[in-house]
Short mmCIF file of C-alpha atoms and ligand atoms in Angstrom, two decimals:
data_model
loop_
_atom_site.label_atom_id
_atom_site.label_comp_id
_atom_site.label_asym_id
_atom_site.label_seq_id
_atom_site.Cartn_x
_atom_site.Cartn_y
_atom_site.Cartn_z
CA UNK A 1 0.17 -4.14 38.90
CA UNK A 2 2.03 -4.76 36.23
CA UNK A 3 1.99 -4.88 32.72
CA UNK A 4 4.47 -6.89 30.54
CA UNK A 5 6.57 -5.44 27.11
CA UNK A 6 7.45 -7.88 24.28
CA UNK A 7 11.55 -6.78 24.57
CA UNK A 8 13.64 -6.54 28.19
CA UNK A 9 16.43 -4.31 28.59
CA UNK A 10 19.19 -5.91 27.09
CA UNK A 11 17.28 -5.34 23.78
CA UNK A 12 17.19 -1.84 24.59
CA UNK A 13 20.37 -1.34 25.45
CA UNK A 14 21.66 -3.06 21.83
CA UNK A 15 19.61 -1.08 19.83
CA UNK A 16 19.90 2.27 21.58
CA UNK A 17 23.67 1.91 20.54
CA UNK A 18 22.46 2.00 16.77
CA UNK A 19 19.53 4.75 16.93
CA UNK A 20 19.23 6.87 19.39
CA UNK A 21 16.43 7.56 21.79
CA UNK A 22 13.89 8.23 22.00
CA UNK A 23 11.88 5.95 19.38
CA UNK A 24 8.97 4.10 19.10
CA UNK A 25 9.00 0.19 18.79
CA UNK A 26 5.35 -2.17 17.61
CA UNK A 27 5.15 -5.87 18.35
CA UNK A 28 3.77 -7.34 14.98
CA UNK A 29 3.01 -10.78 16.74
CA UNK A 30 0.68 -8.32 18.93
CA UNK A 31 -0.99 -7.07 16.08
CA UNK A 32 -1.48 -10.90 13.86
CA UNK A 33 -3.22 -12.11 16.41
CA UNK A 34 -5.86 -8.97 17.49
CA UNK A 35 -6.88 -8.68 13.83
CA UNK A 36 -6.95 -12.66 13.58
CA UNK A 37 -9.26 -12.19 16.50
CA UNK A 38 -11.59 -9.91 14.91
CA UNK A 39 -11.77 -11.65 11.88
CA UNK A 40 -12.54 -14.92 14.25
CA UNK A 41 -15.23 -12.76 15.75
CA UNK A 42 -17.29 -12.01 12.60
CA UNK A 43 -16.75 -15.04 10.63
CA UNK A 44 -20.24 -15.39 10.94
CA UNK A 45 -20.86 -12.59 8.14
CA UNK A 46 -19.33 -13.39 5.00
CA UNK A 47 -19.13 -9.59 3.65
CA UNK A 48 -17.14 -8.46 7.40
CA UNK A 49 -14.33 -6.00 6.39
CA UNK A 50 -12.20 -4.11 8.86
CA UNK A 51 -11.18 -0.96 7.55
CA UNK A 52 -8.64 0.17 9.68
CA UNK A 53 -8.55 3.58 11.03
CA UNK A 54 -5.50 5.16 9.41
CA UNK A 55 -5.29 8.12 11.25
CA UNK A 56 -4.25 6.00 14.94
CA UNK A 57 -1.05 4.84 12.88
CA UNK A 58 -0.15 6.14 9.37
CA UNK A 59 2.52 4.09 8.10
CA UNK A 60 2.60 2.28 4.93
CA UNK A 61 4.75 -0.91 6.69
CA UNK A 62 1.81 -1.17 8.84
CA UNK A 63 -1.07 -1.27 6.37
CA UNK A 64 0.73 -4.10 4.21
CA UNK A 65 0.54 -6.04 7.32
CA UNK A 66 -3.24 -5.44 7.75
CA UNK A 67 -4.05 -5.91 3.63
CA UNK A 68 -2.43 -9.19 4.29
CA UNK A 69 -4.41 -10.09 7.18
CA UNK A 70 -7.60 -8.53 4.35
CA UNK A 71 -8.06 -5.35 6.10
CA UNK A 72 -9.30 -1.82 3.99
CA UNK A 73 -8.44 1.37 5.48
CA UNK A 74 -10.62 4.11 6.43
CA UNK A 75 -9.22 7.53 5.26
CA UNK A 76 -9.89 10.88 5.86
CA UNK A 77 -7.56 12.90 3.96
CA UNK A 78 -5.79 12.88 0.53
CA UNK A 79 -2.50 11.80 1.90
CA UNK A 80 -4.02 8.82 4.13
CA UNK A 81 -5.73 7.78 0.66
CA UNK A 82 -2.21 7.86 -0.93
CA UNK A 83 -0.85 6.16 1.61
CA UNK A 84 -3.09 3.39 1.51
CA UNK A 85 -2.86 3.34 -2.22
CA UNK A 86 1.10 2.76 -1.91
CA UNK A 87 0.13 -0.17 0.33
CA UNK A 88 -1.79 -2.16 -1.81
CA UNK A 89 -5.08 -1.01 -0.37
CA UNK A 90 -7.28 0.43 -3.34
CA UNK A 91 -10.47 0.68 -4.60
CA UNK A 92 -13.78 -0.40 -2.24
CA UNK A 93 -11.51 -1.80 0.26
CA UNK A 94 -11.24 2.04 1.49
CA UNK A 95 -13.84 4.31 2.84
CA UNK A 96 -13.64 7.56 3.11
CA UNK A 97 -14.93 8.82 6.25
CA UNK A 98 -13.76 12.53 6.11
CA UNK A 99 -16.29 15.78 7.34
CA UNK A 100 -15.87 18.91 6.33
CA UNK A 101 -15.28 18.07 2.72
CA UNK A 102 -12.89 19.39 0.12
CA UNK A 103 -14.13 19.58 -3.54
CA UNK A 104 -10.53 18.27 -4.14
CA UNK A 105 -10.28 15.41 -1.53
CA UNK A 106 -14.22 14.04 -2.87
CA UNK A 107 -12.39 14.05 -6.28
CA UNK A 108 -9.72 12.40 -5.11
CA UNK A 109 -11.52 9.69 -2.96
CA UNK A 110 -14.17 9.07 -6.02
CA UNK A 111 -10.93 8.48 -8.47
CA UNK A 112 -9.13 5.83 -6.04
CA UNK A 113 -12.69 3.96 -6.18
CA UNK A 114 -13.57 4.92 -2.07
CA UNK A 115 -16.85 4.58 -0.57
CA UNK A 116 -17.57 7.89 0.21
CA UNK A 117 -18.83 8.50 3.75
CA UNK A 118 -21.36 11.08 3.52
CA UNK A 119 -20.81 12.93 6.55
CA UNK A 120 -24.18 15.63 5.89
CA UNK A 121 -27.06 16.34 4.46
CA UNK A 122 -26.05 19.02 2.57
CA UNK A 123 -22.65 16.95 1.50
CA UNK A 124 -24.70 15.25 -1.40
CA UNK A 125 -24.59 18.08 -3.57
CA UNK A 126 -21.01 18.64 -2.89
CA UNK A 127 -19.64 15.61 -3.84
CA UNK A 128 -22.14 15.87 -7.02
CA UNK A 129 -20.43 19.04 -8.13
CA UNK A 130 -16.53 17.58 -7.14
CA UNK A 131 -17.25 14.85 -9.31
CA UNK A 132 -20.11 15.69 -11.70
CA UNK A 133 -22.03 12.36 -11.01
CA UNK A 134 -23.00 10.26 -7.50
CA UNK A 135 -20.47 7.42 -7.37
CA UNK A 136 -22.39 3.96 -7.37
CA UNK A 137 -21.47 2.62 -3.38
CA UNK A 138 -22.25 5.44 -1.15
CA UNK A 139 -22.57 5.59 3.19
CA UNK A 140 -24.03 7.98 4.98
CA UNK A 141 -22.79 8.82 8.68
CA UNK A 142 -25.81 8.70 11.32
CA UNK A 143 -25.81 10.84 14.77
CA UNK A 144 -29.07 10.31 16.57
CA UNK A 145 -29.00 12.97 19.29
CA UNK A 146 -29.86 10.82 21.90
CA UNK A 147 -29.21 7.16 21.51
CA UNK A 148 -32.11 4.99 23.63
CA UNK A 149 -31.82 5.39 27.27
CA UNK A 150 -28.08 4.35 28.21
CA UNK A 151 -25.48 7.42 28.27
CA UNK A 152 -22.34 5.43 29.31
CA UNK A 153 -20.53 5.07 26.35
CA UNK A 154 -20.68 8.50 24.76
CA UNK A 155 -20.43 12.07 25.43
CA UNK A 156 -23.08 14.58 24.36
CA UNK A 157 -24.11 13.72 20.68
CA UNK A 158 -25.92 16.86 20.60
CA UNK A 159 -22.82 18.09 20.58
CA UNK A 160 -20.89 16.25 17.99
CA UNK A 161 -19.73 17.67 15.19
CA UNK A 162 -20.33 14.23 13.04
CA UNK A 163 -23.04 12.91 11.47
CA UNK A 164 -26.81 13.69 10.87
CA UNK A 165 -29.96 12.94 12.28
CA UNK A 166 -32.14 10.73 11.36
CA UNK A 167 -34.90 12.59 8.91
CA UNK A 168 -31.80 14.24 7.38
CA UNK A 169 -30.35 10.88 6.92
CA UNK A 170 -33.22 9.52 5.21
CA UNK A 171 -33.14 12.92 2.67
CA UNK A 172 -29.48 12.17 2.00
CA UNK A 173 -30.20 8.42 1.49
CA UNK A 174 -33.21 9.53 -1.16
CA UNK A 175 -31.57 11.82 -3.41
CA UNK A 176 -27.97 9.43 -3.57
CA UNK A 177 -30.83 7.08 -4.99
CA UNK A 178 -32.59 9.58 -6.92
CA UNK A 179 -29.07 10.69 -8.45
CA UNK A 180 -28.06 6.64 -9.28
CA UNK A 181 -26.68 5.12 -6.55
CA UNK A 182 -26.76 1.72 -6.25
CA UNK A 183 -25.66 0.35 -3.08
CA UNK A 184 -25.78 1.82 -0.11
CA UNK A 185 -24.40 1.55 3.41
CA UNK A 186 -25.16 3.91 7.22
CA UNK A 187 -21.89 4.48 9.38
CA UNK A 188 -22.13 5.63 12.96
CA UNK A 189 -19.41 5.93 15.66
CA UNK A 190 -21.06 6.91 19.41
CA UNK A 191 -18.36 6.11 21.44
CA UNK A 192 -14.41 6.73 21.84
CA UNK A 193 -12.36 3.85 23.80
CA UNK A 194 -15.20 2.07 25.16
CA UNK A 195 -14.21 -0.67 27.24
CA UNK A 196 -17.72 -2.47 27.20
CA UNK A 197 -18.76 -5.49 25.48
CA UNK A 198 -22.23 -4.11 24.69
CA UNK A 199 -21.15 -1.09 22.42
CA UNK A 200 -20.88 -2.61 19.25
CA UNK A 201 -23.78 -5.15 19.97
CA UNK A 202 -26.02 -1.97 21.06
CA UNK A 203 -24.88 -0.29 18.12
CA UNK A 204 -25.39 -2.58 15.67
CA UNK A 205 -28.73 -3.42 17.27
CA UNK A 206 -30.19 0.59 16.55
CA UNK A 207 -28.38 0.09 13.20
CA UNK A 208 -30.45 -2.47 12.16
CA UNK A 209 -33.72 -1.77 13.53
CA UNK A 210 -32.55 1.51 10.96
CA UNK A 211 -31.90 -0.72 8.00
CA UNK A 212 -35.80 -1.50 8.06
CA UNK A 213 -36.88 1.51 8.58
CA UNK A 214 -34.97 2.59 5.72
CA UNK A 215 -35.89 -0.23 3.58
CA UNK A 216 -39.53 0.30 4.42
CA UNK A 217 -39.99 3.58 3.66
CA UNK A 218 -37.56 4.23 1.10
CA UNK A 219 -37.16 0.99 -0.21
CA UNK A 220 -33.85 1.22 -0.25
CA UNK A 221 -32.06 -1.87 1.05
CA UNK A 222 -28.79 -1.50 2.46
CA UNK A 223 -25.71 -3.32 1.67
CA UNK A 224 -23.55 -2.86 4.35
CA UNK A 225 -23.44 -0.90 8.09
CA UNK A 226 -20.16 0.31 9.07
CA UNK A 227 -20.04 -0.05 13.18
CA UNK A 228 -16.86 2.42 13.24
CA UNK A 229 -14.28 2.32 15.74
CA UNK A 230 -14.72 3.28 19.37
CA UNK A 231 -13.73 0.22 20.76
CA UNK A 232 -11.26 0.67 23.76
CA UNK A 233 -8.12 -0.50 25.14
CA UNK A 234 -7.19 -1.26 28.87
CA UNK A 235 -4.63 1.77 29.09
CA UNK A 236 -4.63 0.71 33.10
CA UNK A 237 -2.98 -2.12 34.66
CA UNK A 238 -6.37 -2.70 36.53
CA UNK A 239 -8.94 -2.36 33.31
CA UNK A 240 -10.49 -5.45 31.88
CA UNK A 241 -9.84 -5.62 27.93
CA UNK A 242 -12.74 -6.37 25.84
CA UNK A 243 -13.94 -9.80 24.61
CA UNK A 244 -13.69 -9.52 21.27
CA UNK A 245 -15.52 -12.85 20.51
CA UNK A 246 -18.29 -11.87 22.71
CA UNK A 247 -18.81 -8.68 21.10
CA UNK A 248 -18.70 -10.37 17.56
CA UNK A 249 -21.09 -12.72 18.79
CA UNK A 250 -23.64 -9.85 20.52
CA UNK A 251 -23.24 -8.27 16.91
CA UNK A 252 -24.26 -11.50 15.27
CA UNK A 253 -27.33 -12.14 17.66
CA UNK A 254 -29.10 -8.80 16.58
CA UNK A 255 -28.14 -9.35 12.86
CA UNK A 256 -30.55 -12.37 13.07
CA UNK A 257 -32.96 -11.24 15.27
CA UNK A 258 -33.70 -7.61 13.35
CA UNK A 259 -32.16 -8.29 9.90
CA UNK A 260 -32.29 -11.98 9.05
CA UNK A 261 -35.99 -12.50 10.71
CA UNK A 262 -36.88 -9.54 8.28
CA UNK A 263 -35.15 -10.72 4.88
CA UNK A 264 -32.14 -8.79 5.01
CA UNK A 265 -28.47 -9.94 4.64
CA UNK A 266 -25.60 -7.02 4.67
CA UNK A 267 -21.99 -7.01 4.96
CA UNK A 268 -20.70 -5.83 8.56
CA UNK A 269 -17.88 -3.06 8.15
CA UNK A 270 -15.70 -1.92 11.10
CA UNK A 271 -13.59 0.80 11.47
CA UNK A 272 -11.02 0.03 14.46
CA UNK A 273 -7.76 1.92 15.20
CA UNK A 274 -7.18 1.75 18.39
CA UNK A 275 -8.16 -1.85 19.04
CA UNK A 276 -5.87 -3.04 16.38
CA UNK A 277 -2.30 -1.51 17.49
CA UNK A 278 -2.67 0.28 20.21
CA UNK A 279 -1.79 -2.19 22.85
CA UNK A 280 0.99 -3.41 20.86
CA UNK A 281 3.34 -0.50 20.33
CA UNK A 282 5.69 1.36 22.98
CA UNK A 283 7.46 5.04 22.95
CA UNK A 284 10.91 4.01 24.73
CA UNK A 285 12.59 6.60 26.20
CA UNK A 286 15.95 7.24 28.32
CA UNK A 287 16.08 9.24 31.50
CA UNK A 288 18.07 12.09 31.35
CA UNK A 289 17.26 14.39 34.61
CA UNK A 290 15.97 13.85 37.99
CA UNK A 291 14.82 17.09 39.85
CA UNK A 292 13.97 17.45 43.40
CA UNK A 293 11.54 20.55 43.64
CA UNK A 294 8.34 20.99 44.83
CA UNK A 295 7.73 17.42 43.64
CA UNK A 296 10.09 14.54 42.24
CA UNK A 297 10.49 14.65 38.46
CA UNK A 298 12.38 12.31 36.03
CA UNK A 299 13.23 14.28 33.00
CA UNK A 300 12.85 11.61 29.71
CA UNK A 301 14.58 12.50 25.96
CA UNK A 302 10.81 12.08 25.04
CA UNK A 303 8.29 15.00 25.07
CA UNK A 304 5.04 15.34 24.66
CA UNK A 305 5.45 16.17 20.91
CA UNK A 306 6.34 12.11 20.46
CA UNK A 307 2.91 11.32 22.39
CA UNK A 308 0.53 13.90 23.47
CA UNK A 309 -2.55 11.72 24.88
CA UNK A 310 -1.15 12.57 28.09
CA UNK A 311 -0.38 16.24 27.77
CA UNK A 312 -3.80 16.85 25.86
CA UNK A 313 -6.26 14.38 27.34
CA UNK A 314 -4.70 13.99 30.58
CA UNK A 315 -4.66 10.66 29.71
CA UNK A 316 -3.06 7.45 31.16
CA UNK A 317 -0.08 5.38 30.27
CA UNK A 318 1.59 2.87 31.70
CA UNK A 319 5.10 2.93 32.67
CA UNK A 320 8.19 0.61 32.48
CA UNK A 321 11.07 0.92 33.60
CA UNK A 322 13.03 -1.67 32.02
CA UNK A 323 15.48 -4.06 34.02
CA UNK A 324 13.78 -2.92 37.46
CA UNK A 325 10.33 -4.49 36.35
CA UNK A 326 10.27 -6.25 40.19
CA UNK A 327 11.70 -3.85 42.09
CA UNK A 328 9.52 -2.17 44.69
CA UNK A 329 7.81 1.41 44.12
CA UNK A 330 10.46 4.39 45.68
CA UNK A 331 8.49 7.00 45.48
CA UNK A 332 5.97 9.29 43.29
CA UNK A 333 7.33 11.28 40.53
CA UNK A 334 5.66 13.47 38.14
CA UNK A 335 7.83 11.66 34.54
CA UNK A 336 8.45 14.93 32.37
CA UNK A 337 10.17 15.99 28.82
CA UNK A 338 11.92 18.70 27.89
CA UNK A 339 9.34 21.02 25.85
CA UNK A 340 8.72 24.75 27.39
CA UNK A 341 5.02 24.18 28.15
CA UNK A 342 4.21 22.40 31.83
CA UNK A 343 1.63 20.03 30.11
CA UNK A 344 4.30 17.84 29.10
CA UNK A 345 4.08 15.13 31.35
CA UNK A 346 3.69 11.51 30.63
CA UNK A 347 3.25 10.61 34.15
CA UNK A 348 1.67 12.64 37.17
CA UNK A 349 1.88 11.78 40.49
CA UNK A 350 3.04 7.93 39.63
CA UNK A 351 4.69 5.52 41.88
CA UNK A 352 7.66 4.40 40.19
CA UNK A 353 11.36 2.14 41.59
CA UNK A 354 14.17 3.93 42.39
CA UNK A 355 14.87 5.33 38.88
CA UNK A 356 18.87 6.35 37.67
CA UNK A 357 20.19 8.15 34.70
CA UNK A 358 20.84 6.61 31.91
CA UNK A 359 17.86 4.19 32.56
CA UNK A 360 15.33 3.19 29.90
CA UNK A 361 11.68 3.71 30.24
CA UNK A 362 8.54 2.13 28.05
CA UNK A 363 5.75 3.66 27.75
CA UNK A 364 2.90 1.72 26.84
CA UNK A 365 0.00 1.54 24.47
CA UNK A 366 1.25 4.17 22.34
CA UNK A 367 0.47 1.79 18.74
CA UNK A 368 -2.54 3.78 18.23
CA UNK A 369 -3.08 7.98 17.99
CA UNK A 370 0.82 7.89 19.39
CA UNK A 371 3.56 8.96 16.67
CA UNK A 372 0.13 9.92 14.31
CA UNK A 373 -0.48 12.76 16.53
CA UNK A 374 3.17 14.31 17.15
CA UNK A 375 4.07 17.30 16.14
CA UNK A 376 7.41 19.62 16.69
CA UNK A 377 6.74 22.50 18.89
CA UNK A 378 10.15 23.79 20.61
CA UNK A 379 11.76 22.71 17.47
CA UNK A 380 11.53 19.13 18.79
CA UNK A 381 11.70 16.74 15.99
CA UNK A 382 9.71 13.69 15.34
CA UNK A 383 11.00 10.19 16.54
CA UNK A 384 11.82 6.82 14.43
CA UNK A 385 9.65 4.07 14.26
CA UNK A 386 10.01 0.26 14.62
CA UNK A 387 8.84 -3.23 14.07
CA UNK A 388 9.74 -5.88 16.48
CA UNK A 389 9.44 -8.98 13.68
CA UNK A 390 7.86 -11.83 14.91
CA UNK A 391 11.18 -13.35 13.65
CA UNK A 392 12.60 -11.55 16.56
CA UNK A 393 14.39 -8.51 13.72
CA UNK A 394 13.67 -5.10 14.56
CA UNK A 395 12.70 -3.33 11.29
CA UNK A 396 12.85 0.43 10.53
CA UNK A 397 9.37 1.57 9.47
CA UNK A 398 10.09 5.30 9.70
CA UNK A 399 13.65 6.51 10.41
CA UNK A 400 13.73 9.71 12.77
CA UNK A 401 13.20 13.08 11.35
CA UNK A 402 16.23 14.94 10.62
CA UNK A 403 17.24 18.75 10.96
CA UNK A 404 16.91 18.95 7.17
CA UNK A 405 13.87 17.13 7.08
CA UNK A 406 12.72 20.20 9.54
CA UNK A 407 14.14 22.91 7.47
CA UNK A 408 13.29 21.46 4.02
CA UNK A 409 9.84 23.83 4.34
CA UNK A 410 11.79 27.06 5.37
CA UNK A 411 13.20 30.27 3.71
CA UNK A 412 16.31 29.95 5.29
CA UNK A 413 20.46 31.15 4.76
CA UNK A 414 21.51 28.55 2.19
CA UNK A 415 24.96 29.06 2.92
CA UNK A 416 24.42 28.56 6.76
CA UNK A 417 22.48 25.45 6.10
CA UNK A 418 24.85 24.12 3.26
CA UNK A 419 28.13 25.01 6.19
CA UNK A 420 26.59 23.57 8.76
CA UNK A 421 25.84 19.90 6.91
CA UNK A 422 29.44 19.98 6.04
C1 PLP B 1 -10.96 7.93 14.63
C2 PLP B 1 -11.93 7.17 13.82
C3 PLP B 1 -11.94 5.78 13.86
C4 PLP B 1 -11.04 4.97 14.75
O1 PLP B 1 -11.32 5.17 16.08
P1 PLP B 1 -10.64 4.27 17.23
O2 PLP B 1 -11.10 4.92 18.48
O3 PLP B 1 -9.17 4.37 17.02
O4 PLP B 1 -11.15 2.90 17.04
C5 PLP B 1 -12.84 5.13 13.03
N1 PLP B 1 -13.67 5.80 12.21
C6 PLP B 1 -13.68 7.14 12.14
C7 PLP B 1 -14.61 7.82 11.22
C8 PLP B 1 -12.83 7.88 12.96
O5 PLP B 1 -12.85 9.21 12.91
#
């Protein structure tokens, strides 16, 4: 089966004579239209918001598209705050959804106007002495243990690091109030990558049925629930992607049934990554070995340091090679880079054409925790990045990392460094 890139190998081939491989290129047109989709989907609630996940894809080029398409961010760390400052995203359009707290990164989210996601219990205090006072909009993150009867989307939340139960919930909730909060909102994320409709619906709906509770016995009535992100992406050809109008509408049908038949009208927050850009951005690498050992292997210019999903999750993405999209499979091959560590692999055991040298390779659905989660073992450094316009231009969003760039945080010779820039 086969799944389809916005460029073809001429394209390629053009820019690879201007930047070198291996880089990373996003289809903007890709991205309009999923956000325009989930803004389609929850029309219905006047207050809707997608913060978008910063983390999947931290680059300020990217988060001016999404504040012009009215998306907030969701940040988790003083630079992601910054760097959705320097886009033009500010004040209540970002929450903070961080755990395990600084003093200095509470201060930091309170100053830039954030709702503060209020990850614990014993978090309350915390932010009380970072700040000296309990900012006015405040969320608190919710981890039920078990969650009704259904087990499919999540792992163990007994488990989880994230979030509080419910009675500790309700504690936070009453001293934010008793300390002068004034609007308040619950955050929970059960799942990662779900692939079903009924996730967000089924969330929402235990949400809800919450938001009385809370209002009953605390008479506190919330002002927003913040569904998260979780919501997957068809990394295989043979997955179904979700229906994004059917899960706004699932969403919608328990907001009347619970809320709106008890007197309650919120704003509905979401906190995708994934969903938003990760279909719609591509790590394109050029083959530079073949090896014929105990298996076949096609050595790529990429390593796992450009995208680790596969190295650390085992996970699955689809590959293209470009120009020989037709031609028939030639064999497995394990599709390998160059680091000294046998996890990097972007492809194991995958049936592949007839694959040369000098050939160029896209690998897909990387838009979302790709580039973000690179790093530079072996010395590797970190790859460019690129929009495809939908004018058809491709734009530099982040050029490649340099040698310098790598040394810049190192005691090293000056006069070797200075010699060898010469
Ligand atoms: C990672 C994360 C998200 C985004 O998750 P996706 O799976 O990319 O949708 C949203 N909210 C929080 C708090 C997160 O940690």
């Amino acid at each position: 089966m086969q799944k389809n890139t916005p460029f073809n190998l001429n394209d390629v081939k053009r820019w690879a004579e201007d930047y070198p491989t291996p880089f990373y290129v996003y289809d903007e047109a890709g991205i309009r239209a999923c956000v325009e989709g989930v803004k389609k989907a929850f029309a219905w609630n006047p207050g809707f918001r997608e913060h978008f996940a910063v983390k999947a894809f931290p680059n300020p080029s990217i988060l001016r598209l999404l504040k012009s398409l009215g998306c907030g961010a969701d940040c988790a760390s003083i630079p992601e705050i910054v760097m959705a400052g320097c886009s033009g995203i500010e004040g209540n359009h970002i929450v903070f959804s961080s755990n395990e707290t600084s003093l200095d990164e509470y201060r930091v989210a309170v100053e830039a106007g954030a709702i503060i996601n209020i990850d614990d219990l014993t978090q309350v205090e915390q932010l009380e002495k970072a700040v000296g006072y309990i900012p006015e909009a405040v969320c608190c993150r919710y981890n039920p243990g078990e969650w009704g009867t259904t087990n499919e989307f999540i792992g163990n939340l007994y488990d989880s690091k994230f979030g509080m139960p419910e009675d500790q919930l309700f504690e936070a909730l009453r001293q934010l109030k008793e300390k002068g909060a004034k609007r308040f909102g619950v955050h929970a994320m059960l799942a990662s990558c779900c692939l079903s409709n009924d996730y967000y619906p089924m969330l929402a709906e235990e949400l809800f049925a919450l938001t009385i509770k809370i209002r009953d016995e605390l008479g506190i009535t919330l002002d927003f629930i913040d569904l998260a992100g979780g919501v997957g992406i068809p990394y295989r050809p043979k997955e179904k992607p979700v229906d994004i109008a059917a899960i706004g509408e699932g969403v919608h049908e328990a907001y009347d049934r619970i809320l709106k038949a008890n007197g309650i009208e919120l704003d509905i927050y979401t906190e995708m990554g994934r969903y938003i850009t990760g279909p719609y951005g591509y790590l394109v690498t050029e083959v530079i070995g073949k090896k014929h050992i105990y298996k076949e292997y096609i050595g790529v210019d990429a390593t796992a340091s450009c995208l680790m999903r596969p190295a650390i999750y085992g996970s699955y993405h689809h590959i293209t090679v470009l120009g020989k999209e037709n031609e028939p499979a030639a064999g497995i091959f394990d599709v390998v880079g160059s680091l000294c560590e046998n996890n990097d692999k972007f492809a194991v055991d995958r049936e592949l054409p007839a694959v040369e040298l000098g050939d160029y390779i896209a690998i897909h659905d990387a838009g979302a925790h790709g580039h973000s989660m690179g790093y530079t073992y072996n010395a590797k450094l970190r790859p460019a990045e690129f929009m495809l316009c939908e004018n058809g231009e491709l734009k530099m969003i982040r050029r490649a990392q340099t040698m310098n760039d790598y040394f810049a945080t190192l005691d090293c010779d000056a006069e070797f460094m200075e010699a060898r820039n010469r």
